[in-house]
XYZ file of C-alpha atoms in Angstrom:
614
model
C -30.713 14.742 -12.465
C -34.043 12.915 -11.827
C -36.752 13.973 -9.346
C -35.885 12.565 -5.904
C -32.339 11.813 -6.779
C -29.914 13.451 -3.956
C -26.500 14.763 -4.778
C -23.675 12.803 -3.557
C -20.608 14.812 -2.135
C -17.006 13.566 -3.151
C -13.393 14.544 -3.121
C -10.238 13.361 -2.968
C -8.603 13.084 0.591
C -5.890 11.886 2.781
C -7.462 9.398 5.334
C -5.461 8.799 8.561
C -6.967 5.737 10.626
C -5.553 4.921 14.433
C -6.581 2.727 16.913
C -4.444 0.970 20.188
C -2.923 -1.924 19.885
C -3.858 -4.323 22.734
C -6.796 -2.660 23.636
C -8.851 -5.015 25.084
C -6.066 -6.358 27.321
C -5.008 -3.026 28.599
C -8.916 -2.382 29.596
C -9.283 -5.875 31.095
C -6.093 -5.022 33.363
C -7.482 -1.254 34.167
C -10.312 0.112 32.816
C -10.208 3.668 34.331
C -6.394 3.894 34.279
C -6.550 2.957 30.487
C -9.453 5.319 29.546
C -7.948 8.156 31.668
C -4.572 7.760 29.648
C -6.335 7.413 26.443
C -7.962 10.569 26.710
C -4.969 12.324 27.849
C -3.049 11.068 24.846
C -5.939 12.302 22.611
C -6.231 15.639 24.240
C -2.675 16.471 24.209
C -0.902 14.476 21.485
C -3.672 13.517 18.828
C -5.930 16.617 19.061
C -3.193 19.248 18.492
C -1.277 17.337 16.132
C -3.957 16.747 13.882
C -5.143 20.418 14.197
C -1.122 21.812 13.350
C -1.373 19.728 10.165
C -4.616 20.915 9.116
C -6.782 17.939 9.382
C -10.161 17.122 10.792
C -11.308 14.022 13.281
C -14.088 12.857 11.638
C -14.768 10.413 14.398
C -13.802 8.608 17.262
C -14.293 5.097 18.675
C -13.588 3.260 22.092
C -10.212 2.728 20.887
C -9.493 4.622 17.629
C -10.014 7.625 15.649
C -10.646 8.394 11.826
C -9.188 12.035 10.700
C -9.323 13.463 7.079
C -6.234 15.631 5.555
C -6.398 17.712 2.542
C -2.759 17.210 2.149
C -1.107 13.703 2.140
C 2.056 15.551 3.110
C 0.530 16.905 6.107
C -1.233 13.384 7.066
C 2.218 11.762 6.958
C 3.962 14.539 8.890
C 0.984 14.250 11.599
C 1.199 10.546 11.826
C 5.162 10.755 12.316
C 4.929 13.428 14.810
C 2.337 11.803 17.091
C 4.190 8.313 16.982
C 7.267 10.165 17.985
C 5.561 11.902 20.786
C 3.857 8.941 22.375
C 7.057 6.990 22.054
C 8.614 9.980 24.329
C 5.569 10.082 26.739
C 5.122 6.215 27.272
C 9.065 5.608 27.421
C 8.901 5.483 31.528
C 5.539 3.456 31.597
C 5.961 -0.289 32.377
C 5.648 -2.378 29.026
C 2.560 -4.106 29.767
C 0.934 -0.569 30.958
C 1.895 1.342 27.785
C -0.329 2.736 25.272
C 0.734 2.261 21.398
C -1.275 3.305 18.307
C -1.276 1.881 15.191
C -1.559 4.095 12.014
C -2.643 3.682 8.348
C -2.688 6.216 5.799
C -4.591 5.849 2.495
C -5.268 8.501 -0.096
C -8.525 7.800 -2.028
C -12.220 9.427 -3.187
C -14.310 9.662 -0.321
C -17.881 10.269 0.018
C -19.005 12.671 2.684
C -22.257 12.357 4.596
C -23.451 14.611 7.534
C -19.660 14.830 8.360
C -18.883 11.545 8.167
C -16.637 9.945 5.239
C -17.129 6.432 3.472
C -15.811 4.521 0.373
C -13.040 2.239 -0.241
C -10.353 4.940 0.408
C -11.537 4.833 4.148
C -11.620 1.028 4.168
C -8.071 0.676 3.023
C -6.931 3.160 5.616
C -8.673 1.071 8.308
C -6.809 -2.278 6.780
C -3.557 -0.496 6.737
C -3.957 0.523 10.489
C -4.600 -2.917 11.111
C -1.426 -4.003 9.339
C 0.968 -1.648 11.184
C 2.881 -2.512 14.191
C 2.420 -1.172 17.709
C 4.000 2.341 17.452
C 4.165 1.843 13.956
C 2.607 3.268 10.456
C 1.327 1.796 7.296
C 0.725 3.536 3.958
C -0.673 2.762 0.767
C 1.415 2.818 -2.546
C -0.294 6.146 -3.565
C 0.585 7.933 -0.148
C 4.314 6.723 -0.742
C 4.668 7.827 -4.266
C 3.151 11.410 -3.105
C 5.367 11.701 -0.319
C 8.574 9.875 -0.810
C 10.710 12.891 -1.993
C 9.193 15.522 0.275
C 9.733 14.145 3.638
C 12.679 12.984 5.815
C 11.241 9.314 6.178
C 12.117 6.127 4.523
C 9.846 3.531 3.367
C 10.083 -0.206 3.213
C 7.859 -2.053 0.820
C 6.221 -5.105 2.444
C 4.788 -6.048 -0.781
C 1.155 -6.625 -2.039
C -1.287 -7.731 0.854
C -4.682 -9.057 0.476
C -7.379 -7.439 2.812
C -10.512 -7.950 4.061
C -13.449 -6.758 1.665
C -10.749 -5.125 -0.534
C -11.078 -6.845 -3.994
C -7.473 -6.287 -5.301
C -4.502 -6.670 -3.440
C -3.301 -3.460 -1.416
C 0.718 -2.358 -2.073
C 1.733 -1.610 1.741
C 4.854 0.000 2.847
C 6.015 0.695 6.347
C 7.251 4.219 7.462
C 10.650 4.602 8.868
C 11.385 7.829 10.014
C 14.919 7.146 11.214
C 13.891 7.958 14.802
C 14.720 5.013 17.125
C 12.491 1.828 17.235
C 9.376 2.112 19.049
C 8.866 -0.731 21.177
C 5.523 -1.101 22.722
C 3.092 -4.077 23.814
C 1.768 -6.395 21.520
C -1.549 -6.087 19.927
C -4.629 -8.512 20.390
C -4.210 -9.839 16.736
C -1.376 -12.107 16.741
C -0.538 -13.866 13.167
C -0.702 -10.607 11.263
C 0.816 -11.288 7.913
C 3.100 -8.477 8.439
C 4.530 -9.939 11.510
C 2.547 -8.516 14.794
C 4.051 -11.976 15.512
C 2.150 -14.753 16.787
C 4.653 -15.465 19.391
C 3.983 -11.749 21.030
C 0.466 -13.515 21.462
C 1.586 -16.440 23.403
C 3.775 -14.133 25.367
C 0.943 -12.322 26.693
C -0.954 -15.845 27.305
C 1.749 -16.986 29.257
C 1.944 -13.672 31.607
C -1.796 -14.019 32.258
C -1.309 -17.715 33.035
C 1.506 -16.917 35.516
C 4.033 -18.962 33.412
C 7.455 -18.064 32.535
C 8.423 -16.531 35.569
C 11.965 -16.964 34.900
C 13.101 -17.028 31.282
C 16.261 -19.253 30.212
C 19.767 -17.137 29.986
C 20.137 -15.567 26.772
C 22.700 -17.364 24.622
C 25.538 -15.445 23.085
C 25.480 -14.234 19.749
C 28.045 -15.665 17.561
C 31.028 -13.916 16.262
C 29.278 -13.651 12.809
C 25.956 -12.716 11.364
C 23.291 -15.697 12.808
C 19.939 -16.464 11.281
C 16.989 -18.886 12.316
C 14.852 -19.990 9.371
C 11.210 -20.985 11.446
C 8.750 -23.074 9.987
C 6.612 -21.450 7.529
C 2.966 -20.877 8.140
C 0.527 -23.234 5.951
C -1.723 -20.839 5.126
C -3.653 -23.313 2.529
C -6.425 -25.058 5.122
C -5.113 -28.104 3.741
C -3.224 -30.078 6.153
C -1.691 -32.346 3.253
C 0.175 -29.354 2.067
C 2.171 -29.158 5.704
C 5.029 -31.248 3.870
C 5.343 -28.650 0.986
C 6.026 -25.515 3.746
C 8.044 -28.009 5.617
C 10.286 -28.635 2.425
C 10.268 -25.094 1.524
C 11.890 -24.152 5.014
C 14.455 -26.913 4.513
C 15.373 -25.513 1.138
C 15.925 -22.290 2.616
C 17.825 -23.423 5.057
C 20.133 -25.684 2.953
C 20.537 -22.550 0.585
C 21.873 -19.833 3.332
C 23.717 -22.578 5.012
C 26.026 -22.071 1.526
C 26.824 -18.557 2.655
C 29.858 -19.151 4.334
C 29.851 -15.920 6.205
C 26.547 -16.376 8.159
C 25.892 -18.739 10.978
C 22.513 -20.766 10.260
C 20.605 -22.513 12.873
C 20.111 -26.365 12.070
C 16.681 -27.474 11.128
C 15.872 -29.350 14.166
C 16.438 -26.663 16.520
C 14.205 -23.900 14.311
C 11.686 -26.688 13.838
C 10.878 -27.196 17.614
C 8.896 -24.235 17.265
C 6.515 -25.446 14.691
C 2.953 -24.790 15.860
C 4.305 -22.705 19.004
C 3.555 -19.049 18.787
C 6.751 -17.490 19.966
C 8.165 -13.935 20.599
C 10.689 -13.249 17.806
C 12.855 -11.901 20.459
C 12.489 -14.638 22.683
C 13.671 -16.810 19.881
C 16.776 -14.811 19.289
C 17.487 -14.977 22.823
C 16.855 -18.749 22.928
C 18.791 -19.998 19.852
C 21.332 -17.213 19.868
C 20.942 -15.265 16.744
C 20.302 -12.008 15.423
C 18.071 -12.272 12.720
C 14.861 -14.641 12.062
C 13.316 -15.363 9.244
C 9.569 -16.294 8.711
C 6.815 -16.469 6.360
C 3.921 -18.473 5.300
C 2.506 -20.774 2.255
C -0.291 -20.600 0.466
C -1.531 -22.862 -2.047
C -4.606 -22.195 -4.649
C -5.601 -24.055 -7.429
C -2.232 -25.326 -9.224
C -0.563 -22.271 -8.018
C 1.442 -21.324 -4.670
C 2.415 -17.998 -3.350
C 5.255 -17.958 -0.333
C 5.588 -14.740 1.486
C 8.980 -14.225 3.676
C 10.205 -11.476 6.148
C 13.511 -11.006 7.518
C 13.520 -9.467 11.281
C 16.126 -8.267 13.621
C 15.448 -10.447 16.936
C 17.145 -7.657 18.856
C 14.394 -5.379 18.480
C 11.478 -6.703 16.090
C 12.598 -4.449 13.115
C 11.614 -5.702 9.994
C 14.787 -5.613 7.355
C 13.165 -6.925 4.533
C 9.961 -8.738 2.956
C 8.616 -9.962 -0.185
C 6.318 -12.741 -1.949
C 7.254 -15.487 -4.429
C 4.678 -17.054 -7.003
C 4.998 -20.180 -9.091
C 3.154 -23.374 -10.299
C 3.016 -26.727 -8.654
C 3.556 -28.778 -12.042
C 7.374 -29.599 -10.142
C 7.252 -28.860 -6.645
C 10.697 -29.734 -5.950
C 11.843 -27.530 -8.970
C 9.751 -24.755 -7.394
C 11.387 -25.110 -4.007
C 14.856 -24.859 -5.202
C 14.067 -22.057 -7.209
C 12.362 -20.061 -4.184
C 15.212 -21.106 -2.006
C 17.985 -19.763 -4.326
C 15.644 -16.594 -4.982
C 15.230 -15.963 -1.232
C 18.907 -16.574 -0.318
C 20.276 -14.594 -3.119
C 17.962 -11.521 -2.039
C 18.443 -12.213 2.034
C 22.582 -12.061 1.473
C 22.544 -8.356 0.431
C 19.643 -7.382 2.879
C 21.962 -9.217 5.685
C 25.062 -7.435 4.704
C 23.070 -4.155 4.664
C 21.969 -4.578 8.247
C 25.450 -5.545 9.567
C 26.847 -2.436 7.878
C 24.451 -0.478 9.553
C 24.902 -2.066 12.845
C 28.498 -2.045 12.595
C 28.350 1.728 11.809
C 26.677 2.701 15.285
C 29.696 0.827 17.202
C 32.066 3.012 18.894
C 35.548 3.804 16.836
C 38.125 2.732 19.403
C 36.523 -0.867 19.777
C 36.200 -2.180 16.053
C 37.161 -5.451 15.131
C 38.614 -6.435 11.670
C 35.145 -7.540 10.696
C 33.603 -4.069 11.528
C 36.400 -2.255 9.636
C 35.755 -4.695 6.673
C 32.033 -3.719 6.862
C 32.875 0.088 7.265
C 35.094 -0.263 3.808
C 32.527 -2.836 1.964
C 29.853 0.356 2.496
C 32.293 2.605 1.006
C 32.637 0.127 -2.281
C 28.964 0.043 -2.393
C 28.327 3.779 -2.306
C 30.657 5.446 -5.082
C 33.708 4.974 -6.873
C 34.852 8.200 -5.404
C 34.973 6.458 -1.973
C 37.544 3.502 -3.411
C 40.292 5.017 -1.532
C 38.408 5.440 1.821
C 37.176 1.831 1.438
C 41.029 0.593 0.237
C 42.200 2.252 3.776
C 39.500 0.729 6.062
C 40.217 -2.557 4.102
C 43.990 -2.051 5.054
C 43.314 -1.501 8.568
C 40.979 -4.498 8.596
C 44.127 -6.644 7.275
C 46.390 -4.889 10.061
C 44.507 -6.371 12.649
C 44.062 -9.840 10.891
C 46.429 -10.161 8.055
C 44.755 -14.037 7.506
C 41.116 -11.960 6.651
C 40.202 -13.177 3.083
C 37.303 -10.767 2.400
C 39.607 -7.894 3.398
C 42.530 -8.873 1.442
C 39.897 -9.547 -1.854
C 38.370 -6.561 -1.583
C 41.744 -4.247 -1.069
C 42.909 -6.140 -4.355
C 39.628 -4.848 -6.210
C 40.320 -1.176 -5.132
C 43.744 -1.172 -6.593
C 42.455 -2.875 -9.561
C 39.649 -0.228 -10.054
C 42.175 2.325 -9.586
C 44.499 1.347 -12.618
C 42.855 2.205 -15.630
C 41.289 5.786 -14.818
C 44.408 7.591 -13.703
C 42.817 7.708 -10.026
C 46.728 5.971 -9.046
C 49.706 8.001 -8.914
C 51.704 4.877 -9.646
C 49.521 2.440 -11.867
C 52.938 -0.328 -11.847
C 53.426 0.148 -7.840
C 49.717 -0.414 -7.402
C 49.095 -2.999 -9.868
C 51.574 -4.974 -7.935
C 50.212 -4.472 -4.513
C 46.759 -5.434 -5.895
C 48.315 -8.564 -7.371
C 49.992 -9.641 -3.789
C 46.797 -8.947 -2.035
C 44.837 -11.095 -4.551
C 47.140 -14.010 -3.941
C 47.458 -13.782 -0.348
C 43.233 -13.585 -0.465
C 43.541 -16.906 -2.326
C 45.675 -18.575 0.107
C 43.253 -18.058 2.889
C 40.178 -18.339 0.986
C 39.332 -21.750 1.568
C 35.733 -22.619 0.574
C 34.411 -19.148 1.223
C 33.005 -17.919 -2.391
C 33.162 -14.365 -1.786
C 37.078 -14.320 -1.532
C 37.485 -16.923 -4.231
C 35.352 -14.708 -6.682
C 37.087 -11.220 -5.962
C 40.222 -12.594 -5.684
C 39.792 -14.273 -9.208
C 38.703 -11.148 -10.737
C 41.560 -9.064 -9.604
C 44.096 -11.598 -10.470
C 42.291 -12.099 -13.926
C 42.737 -8.268 -14.333
C 46.212 -8.475 -13.416
C 47.135 -10.746 -15.974
C 47.060 -14.170 -14.373
C 45.533 -17.161 -16.396
C 41.969 -16.403 -16.905
C 41.089 -20.110 -17.465
C 42.083 -21.123 -14.080
C 40.671 -17.899 -12.535
C 37.029 -18.900 -14.050
C 37.469 -22.361 -12.579
C 37.471 -20.444 -9.330
C 34.554 -18.742 -9.893
C 32.869 -21.726 -10.865
C 33.639 -23.223 -7.772
C 32.727 -20.362 -5.473
C 29.188 -20.635 -7.419
C 28.843 -24.163 -7.142
C 29.599 -23.646 -3.371
C 26.958 -21.112 -3.286
C 24.701 -21.457 -6.140
C 22.600 -18.269 -5.159
C 25.590 -16.052 -4.624
C 24.474 -13.013 -6.927
C 28.008 -11.571 -7.098
C 29.591 -14.697 -7.708
C 27.523 -14.940 -11.309
C 28.237 -11.407 -11.786
C 32.077 -11.811 -11.535
C 31.479 -14.941 -13.888
C 30.163 -13.079 -16.284
C 32.735 -10.344 -16.258
C 35.348 -12.918 -16.601
C 33.566 -14.435 -19.479
C 33.360 -11.414 -21.361
C 36.970 -10.657 -20.989
C 37.921 -14.479 -21.784
C 35.881 -14.067 -25.162
C 32.699 -15.746 -24.262
C 30.148 -13.178 -24.801
C 26.930 -15.059 -25.289
C 27.988 -17.160 -21.677
C 28.861 -13.424 -20.066
C 25.282 -12.085 -20.670
C 23.901 -15.402 -19.455
C 25.688 -15.291 -16.223
C 25.141 -11.920 -15.174
C 21.398 -12.253 -16.312
C 21.287 -14.822 -13.483
C 23.074 -12.712 -11.116
C 20.569 -10.023 -11.696
C 17.627 -12.428 -11.193
C 19.419 -13.575 -7.699
C 19.419 -9.925 -6.807
C 17.096 -7.841 -8.453
C 17.315 -4.836 -6.330
C 21.044 -4.349 -6.384
C 22.612 -1.244 -8.513
C 22.950 -2.751 -12.091
C 25.420 -0.376 -13.556
C 28.132 -2.825 -13.949
C 25.840 -5.527 -15.133
C 24.712 -3.312 -17.865
C 28.178 -2.549 -18.762
C 29.126 -6.343 -19.018
C 25.741 -7.289 -21.079
C 26.278 -4.054 -23.035
C 29.967 -4.895 -23.845
C 29.229 -8.540 -24.707
C 26.839 -7.120 -27.054
C 29.485 -5.125 -28.618
C 32.274 -7.783 -28.920
C 29.683 -9.814 -30.611
C 28.916 -6.878 -33.252
C 25.355 -6.555 -31.975
C 25.627 -2.659 -31.794
C 21.992 -2.260 -31.450
C 21.333 -4.570 -28.499
C 24.736 -3.211 -27.111
C 23.449 0.684 -27.285
C 20.629 0.523 -24.923
C 22.014 -1.416 -22.278
C 25.091 1.024 -22.110
C 23.059 3.597 -21.923
C 21.263 2.437 -19.056
C 24.821 1.521 -17.333
C 25.257 5.252 -17.184
C 22.197 6.117 -16.344
C 22.523 3.754 -13.294
C 26.187 4.638 -12.604
C 27.362 7.959 -14.079
C 30.861 7.209 -12.599
C 31.426 4.138 -14.826
C 34.155 5.211 -17.139
C 34.038 1.883 -18.807
C 30.393 2.190 -20.144
C 31.243 6.074 -21.671
C 33.968 4.219 -23.415
C 32.054 1.213 -24.886
C 29.337 3.765 -25.670
C 31.862 5.940 -27.546
C 32.841 2.807 -29.472
C 29.554 1.489 -30.180
C 28.327 4.729 -31.279
C 31.545 5.095 -33.881
C 31.285 1.578 -35.256
C 27.405 2.455 -35.841
C 28.582 5.092 -38.168
C 27.055 7.865 -35.510
C 30.272 9.721 -35.442
C 28.695 12.976 -33.893
C 27.158 11.108 -30.636
C 30.390 8.798 -30.280
C 32.599 12.503 -30.251
C 29.993 13.914 -27.725
C 30.522 10.859 -25.437
C 34.233 11.223 -25.612
C 33.846 15.108 -24.638
C 31.783 13.966 -21.549
C 34.216 11.433 -20.491
C 37.231 13.976 -20.946
C 35.960 16.175 -18.299
C 35.950 13.113 -15.852
C 39.130 11.616 -16.428
C 42.202 12.322 -19.093
C 42.480 8.863 -20.242
C 39.886 8.355 -22.649
C 41.583 6.067 -25.618
C 44.237 4.513 -23.853
C 42.465 2.860 -21.142
C 42.300 -0.773 -22.189
C 40.205 -3.601 -20.614
C 41.714 -7.052 -20.662
C 40.092 -8.698 -23.073
C 42.273 -12.307 -24.065
C 40.490 -12.223 -27.406
C 42.815 -10.153 -29.870
C 39.576 -9.284 -32.224
C 37.577 -8.372 -29.268
C 40.547 -6.026 -28.133
C 40.792 -4.364 -31.588
C 37.100 -4.018 -32.113
C 36.852 -1.895 -28.770
C 39.755 -0.102 -29.171
C 39.159 1.139 -33.232
C 35.643 2.036 -31.763
C 37.408 4.263 -29.260
C 40.050 5.805 -32.048
C 37.039 6.620 -34.389
C 35.102 8.507 -31.260
C 38.506 10.764 -30.670
C 39.069 11.218 -33.996
C 42.338 9.529 -34.174
C 43.370 8.003 -37.517
C 46.245 5.794 -36.322
């Protein structure tokens, strides 16, 4: 070390930054009361929790503090405990007088100087705190990765965010602890990229101006999920780009309108909020919708970035957020592509939100829709729960004998029970499934989901597959962003003897719903490669299918057949042994291939794998 150089002390730490949301407003309303309450919260909540979780307070500011922890798990535990305790302490206080903290947590290499800490790790924690909602916690990806399996909290991915004075975008995650939503007054910084909504700032301004003494009555919610798409913010600094932002929203509204089970507010209503910062909860009341989609458009050079977020208007909870990038070479093609992507991702997000909402309803007040949603959740969870799903679907049908989605999914459950010995009487169950699928088709109308699922079951039970493919084609014309429709189309193409088209359609479904479970998608892709004699390409897909869904019996059979045709008989027999432990029907469970050569290729591989010679 050269003379005069000072040694810099560094260490890796978890950094927690916290501040009060809406501090300036609170101080303006009551300086002494706010200061006394803030001191009380620090003394009775923050100080003991930080000490209990082995942290140290580095410094305090007028409305916030900075703390350091040796353990990131302790830091997150501390933040969750603080926010829960604050929610309990302030529950009885009037909303406009409540103190709510925002918390950000990061892990990074820091510099220590006379007890204070410095560095990008500290700066990022402060930026995360600014992105958090009142009463909320935002963390960096490193924090999420280190604690995701150690604590009873869930993390919502909010994507990469560009933050002040940090060279690279920061991947942000919102902490969800499973406790009730923390509702607090709004922050001073309306328009945050994570939707500390600009509308909440306007609501504060109206209160201060004495406006809006009486709010208009809330519209009654429709009897199906409802959504409004707000005009996207033009973040480009170029007024000429307004047309692109508005066109993007129109395309998304059109794409969402094709989802038949969704009630979508028309453009001329949602665009009345353009340029007017309004609270998302207020929008929900005024338009009579449960969900709101908002976002922004940022243009740079020849590229554009769209960010979007889905919010439950009843309580302000963020359900989903993502971003989409693309070149501006063909504006209209890009708008169409992004609209389809947004619609394809939002559909399962809304379905999940509806399932969660229905799960909280009392069991003595269940509609056919509620019963269907609960059954659908069972279908999504695992094959082992298909019998329970079928029971719920049949209860929904008892309530409404013409309820197409329940009829189609009940037929699907009977279809799934037949090949693997799950059915006590496969012939009787096949007849029931066939009858349900036909009834579903009779009431399907223009509902893409009912059309696709009824066609799938009818194809399996032996109906003309060409006619069934035409029904699924109609479903994806009605809703081009219907990921499940493209998936079903791929299955039918595979069964019909069109393996290359099957792969193309299943891959389209994966592009539209990239976060969905992919087990059966890989079954179809791998199986299509197998029937095309592309065993080397089939193998990795089938292995992925089993990894993603260990209960996918078809994947084991196809994998065993693939190994056998590759001459890898020891591995083929090992797969057969694994499958035998799950189901007795190993070799003699057929797939409804219409091409005799494909059927024989599959069955001959299975016979080889099982050591049969006939």
